[in-house]
């Protein structure tokens, strides 16, 4: 598998967090409320839901209706929040006790009122991932594959918690057992496993959508899982930092996706030409966080620091290929 990739840093941060437990009830409640909204917002945003973080909070916490948004988008928000509530109720159990019934129940909650005929049921028609070359299993094989998946979970005692959560997510989306809601169900399953093992939930940010999808597809097409595992590890690491800072009495600022930068804005902030930014992006030195409907490439603010790092490495006479290898090695 990929146990060798699980950084000791995650295990050590988990031990550090455990030293602060039990956390004050008010602090736990505040963290739970924030994660409930953030996990709902990000997981739905990855699938195309257009509710912003703030509007997701209004729907989930206040039960408000947002003008101009569809009923389905509202239901996706409330359903995910309810599914997460159910997941939290199971955290005293062990991952090895999870079964098909649990996965079907999560999916049933996710699609309740959206697609009741398919909610909580495996697909019986061929499904394709739009824009992907990945060939999904024949629907007739799905029950057998899911039975095998459940058996694998029962025999997973030797896995590191992050490894188990990441692999369970990967296996479920690769089986792709449902007509819709596979990604949301897989991320909830992943986070249920993490919570059961005392880790905070992993948030796959909206800005990481392209990298996340590309990494999954790369592995599903027979390539390395390394990029995918790094994304999950970084997500867990960010969540551990949030909990640790809260436990230590520090405040944490959460960056909004509205701060993503167009190529011209990024170039201006670092004093470079757009053409150089495009070239470095094409070479794999910079990562595009999002592409708008009109085709604009958007970059996360951390690419400013990445560019500064590239300049330092260039001064050390490293080639762009060597810089790319260096950057990918530390991501």
C-alpha positions in Angstrom: 0.0 0.0 0.0 1.4 3.4 0.8 2.1 3.3 4.6 5.7 4.4 3.9 4.3 7.8 2.9 2.4 8.5 6.1 4.5 11.2 7.7 5.5 10.8 11.4 4.5 14.5 11.7 0.9 13.5 11.5 1.3 10.9 14.2 3.2 13.3 16.4 0.7 16.1 16.0 -2.1 13.6 16.9 -0.2 12.7 20.1 0.2 16.4 20.9 -3.5 17.0 20.4 -4.3 14.0 22.6 -2.2 15.7 25.4 -4.8 18.5 25.5 -7.8 16.2 25.7 -10.4 16.5 27.0 -10.8 19.9 25.3 -13.2 22.4 26.9 -16.8 21.8 25.9 -17.3 25.3 24.5 -14.2 25.0 22.4 -15.3 21.6 21.1 -18.7 22.9 20.2 -17.2 25.8 18.3 -14.8 23.6 16.4 -17.7 21.1 15.6 -19.9 23.9 14.3 -17.1 25.3 12.1 -16.1 21.9 10.6 -19.8 21.0 10.0 -20.2 24.1 7.7 -16.8 23.8 6.2 -17.0 20.1 5.3 -20.5 20.7 3.9 -19.4 23.7 1.8 -16.2 22.2 0.4 -17.5 18.7 -0.3 -20.5 20.1 -2.2 -18.4 22.8 -3.9 -16.2 20.0 -5.3 -19.3 18.6 -7.0 -20.4 22.0 -8.5 -22.7 23.3 -5.8 -22.6 27.2 -6.1 -23.5 28.1 -2.5 -20.7 30.1 -0.9 -19.3 29.3 2.5 -21.3 32.0 4.1 -24.6 31.0 2.3 -24.0 27.4 3.2 -23.8 28.4 6.9 -27.1 30.3 6.6 -28.8 27.2 5.1 -27.3 24.7 7.5 -27.3 26.7 10.7 -30.3 29.0 10.2 -32.5 27.0 7.8 -32.7 30.0 5.5 -33.5 29.9 1.8 -31.1 31.7 -0.5 -32.6 33.6 -3.4 -31.4 32.5 -6.8 -30.2 29.1 -5.6 -32.0 25.9 -6.6 -33.8 23.5 -4.2 -31.3 20.8 -5.0 -28.4 23.1 -3.9 -30.2 23.7 -0.6 -30.9 20.0 -0.1 -27.3 19.1 -0.9 -26.3 21.4 2.0 -28.8 20.2 4.6 -28.4 16.6 3.6 -24.6 16.7 3.9 -24.8 18.3 7.3 -27.3 15.6 8.5 -25.1 12.9 7.1 -22.1 14.3 9.0 -24.2 14.4 12.1 -24.9 10.7 11.7 -21.2 10.0 11.1 -20.3 11.7 14.3 -22.7 9.5 16.2 -20.7 6.5 15.1 -17.2 7.6 16.2 -17.1 5.4 19.3 -17.1 2.3 16.9 -14.1 0.9 15.1 -13.6 1.2 11.4 -13.5 -2.6 11.1 -17.2 -2.7 12.2 -18.2 -0.6 9.2 -20.4 -2.5 6.6 -22.3 -2.0 3.4 -25.4 -0.9 5.3 -23.5 2.0 6.8 -22.3 3.2 3.4 -25.8 2.8 1.9 -27.2 4.8 4.8 -24.8 7.7 4.3 -25.7 7.7 0.6 -29.4 7.6 1.4 -29.1 10.7 3.5 -27.0 12.5 0.9 -29.6 12.0 -1.9 -32.8 12.3 0.2 -35.3 14.4 -1.6 -32.9 14.9 -4.5 -33.1 11.4 -6.1 -35.1 9.2 -3.8 -35.3 6.3 -6.3 -31.5 5.9 -6.2 -30.8 7.1 -2.7 -29.2 4.2 -0.7 -29.2 1.9 -3.7 -26.3 0.7 -5.9 -26.5 1.8 -9.5 -27.9 -0.7 -12.0 -26.9 1.3 -15.1 -23.5 2.1 -16.6 -22.0 5.3 -15.2 -19.2 7.4 -16.6 -17.2 10.3 -15.0 -17.7 13.3 -17.2 -14.5 14.3 -19.0 -12.5 11.4 -17.6 -10.9 8.4 -19.4 -11.4 6.2 -16.3 -13.5 3.1 -17.1 -15.8 2.3 -14.2 -16.8 -1.2 -13.2 -19.8 -2.9 -14.8 -22.9 -2.2 -12.6 -23.6 -5.9 -12.4 -20.3 -6.3 -10.6 -20.9 -3.5 -8.1 -22.6 -5.7 -5.4 -19.8 -8.2 -5.4 -17.2 -5.4 -5.4 -18.9 -3.7 -2.5 -19.0 -7.0 -0.6 -15.3 -7.3 -1.1 -14.8 -3.7 0.0 -16.6 -4.4 3.2 -14.5 -7.5 3.8 -11.4 -5.5 3.2 -12.5 -3.0 5.9 -13.0 -5.8 8.4 -9.4 -6.9 7.9 -7.8 -3.5 8.0 -6.4 -3.5 11.6 -2.8 -3.0 10.5 -3.3 0.3 8.7 -2.2 3.7 9.9 -5.5 5.7 10.4 -4.7 8.2 7.7 -3.7 5.4 5.3 -6.9 3.5 6.0 -9.1 6.6 5.5 -7.3 7.5 2.3 -7.4 4.0 0.9 -11.1 3.5 1.8 -12.0 6.8 0.0 -10.0 5.7 -3.0 -11.5 2.3 -3.2 -15.0 3.5 -2.9 -14.8 6.2 -5.6 -13.0 3.7 -7.8 -15.9 1.2 -7.5 -18.2 4.2 -8.0 -21.2 2.2 -6.8 -23.9 4.9 -7.1 -25.5 6.9 -9.9 -24.7 10.1 -8.1 -23.1 11.1 -4.7 -20.1 8.9 -4.9 -17.6 11.6 -4.0 -19.6 13.0 -1.1 -20.2 9.5 0.3 -16.5 8.6 0.0 -15.3 11.7 1.7 -17.8 11.2 4.6 -16.6 7.6 4.9 -13.0 8.8 4.9 -13.8 11.3 7.7 -15.8 8.8 9.7 -12.7 6.5 9.8 -10.5 9.5 10.8 -12.9 10.5 13.6 -13.2 7.0 14.8 -9.4 6.9 15.2 -9.2 10.2 17.0 -8.1 12.4 14.1 -10.0 15.5 13.0 -11.9 15.4 9.7 -9.9 16.1 6.5 -11.2 19.0 4.4 -10.5 18.8 0.6 -10.6 22.5 -0.2 -12.4 23.9 -3.3 -9.1 25.3 -4.5 -7.6 21.8 -4.5 -10.4 20.4 -6.8 -8.3 20.1 -10.0 -5.3 18.6 -8.1 -7.6 16.2 -6.2 -9.5 15.0 -9.3 -6.3 14.7 -11.3 -4.5 12.7 -8.6 -7.5 10.3 -8.3 -7.6 9.8 -12.0 -3.9 9.3 -12.3 -4.1 6.4 -9.8 -7.3 5.0 -11.3 -5.5 4.8 -14.7 -2.7 2.8 -13.3 -0.3 5.5 -12.2 1.1 6.3 -8.8 -1.1 7.1 -5.8 1.5 9.4 -4.3 -0.1 12.7 -5.4 -3.5 11.6 -4.1 -2.0 10.5 -0.7 -0.2 13.8 -0.4 -3.4 15.7 -0.8 -5.1 13.7 1.9 -2.1 14.0 4.2 -2.0 17.8 3.8 -5.8 18.0 4.4 -5.4 16.0 7.7 -2.3 18.1 8.6 -4.3 21.4 8.2 -7.1 20.1 10.4 -4.7 19.0 13.1 -3.2 22.5 13.0 -6.6 24.0 13.5 -7.3 21.9 16.5 -3.9 22.4 18.0 -4.0 26.2 17.6 -7.5 26.2 19.2 -6.3 24.0 22.1 -3.3 26.3 22.6 -5.6 29.4 22.7 -4.5 30.7 19.3 -6.8 32.1 16.7 -6.9 30.7 13.2 -7.7 32.7 10.1 -9.4 30.7 7.3 -8.8 31.9 3.8 -11.8 32.4 1.6 -11.8 31.0 -2.0 -12.6 34.5 -3.2 -8.9 35.4 -2.6 -7.8 33.3 -5.5 -5.7 35.3 -7.9 -6.0 35.7 -11.6 -2.7 35.3 -13.5 -2.4 39.1 -14.0 -2.9 39.7 -10.2 -0.4 37.1 -9.3 2.2 38.4 -11.8 1.7 41.9 -10.5 2.3 40.9 -6.9 5.5 39.1 -7.6 6.8 41.5 -10.3 6.8 39.0 -13.2 5.4 38.7 -16.7 2.2 36.7 -17.3 4.1 34.7 -19.9 6.6 33.5 -17.3 3.7 32.5 -14.9 2.1 30.5 -17.8 5.4 28.8 -18.6 6.1 27.8 -15.0 2.6 26.5 -14.7 3.0 24.4 -17.9 6.3 23.1 -16.5 4.5 22.0 -13.3 6.2 24.4 -11.0 3.0 26.3 -10.2 -0.5 24.8 -9.6 -3.8 26.2 -10.9 -6.4 26.2 -8.1 -9.4 26.7 -10.3 -10.4 27.5 -13.8 -13.5 29.7 -14.2 -16.4 29.1 -16.6 -14.8 31.8 -18.9 -11.5 30.0 -18.9 -9.5 32.1 -16.4 -6.8 30.3 -14.4 -6.9 31.1 -10.7 -4.1 30.7 -8.3 -4.1 30.3 -4.5 -2.2 33.0 -2.5 0.4 30.4 -1.5 1.7 30.4 -5.0 3.3 33.8 -4.2 5.6 32.0 -1.7 6.1 29.3 -4.2 7.4 31.8 -6.8 9.7 33.3 -4.2 11.1 29.8 -3.5 11.6 29.2 -7.2 13.6 32.4 -7.5 15.8 31.3 -4.6 16.4 27.9 -6.2 17.2 29.5 -9.6 19.8 31.6 -7.9 21.4 28.3 -6.8 21.6 27.4 -10.5 19.0 24.7 -10.4 17.3 23.9 -13.7 13.5 24.2 -13.9 13.3 20.4 -14.0 15.4 20.1 -10.8 13.3 22.8 -9.2 10.1 20.9 -10.1 11.6 17.7 -8.6 12.5 19.6 -5.4 9.1 21.2 -5.0 7.2 17.9 -5.6 9.5 16.2 -3.1 8.5 18.6 -0.3 4.8 19.1 -1.1 
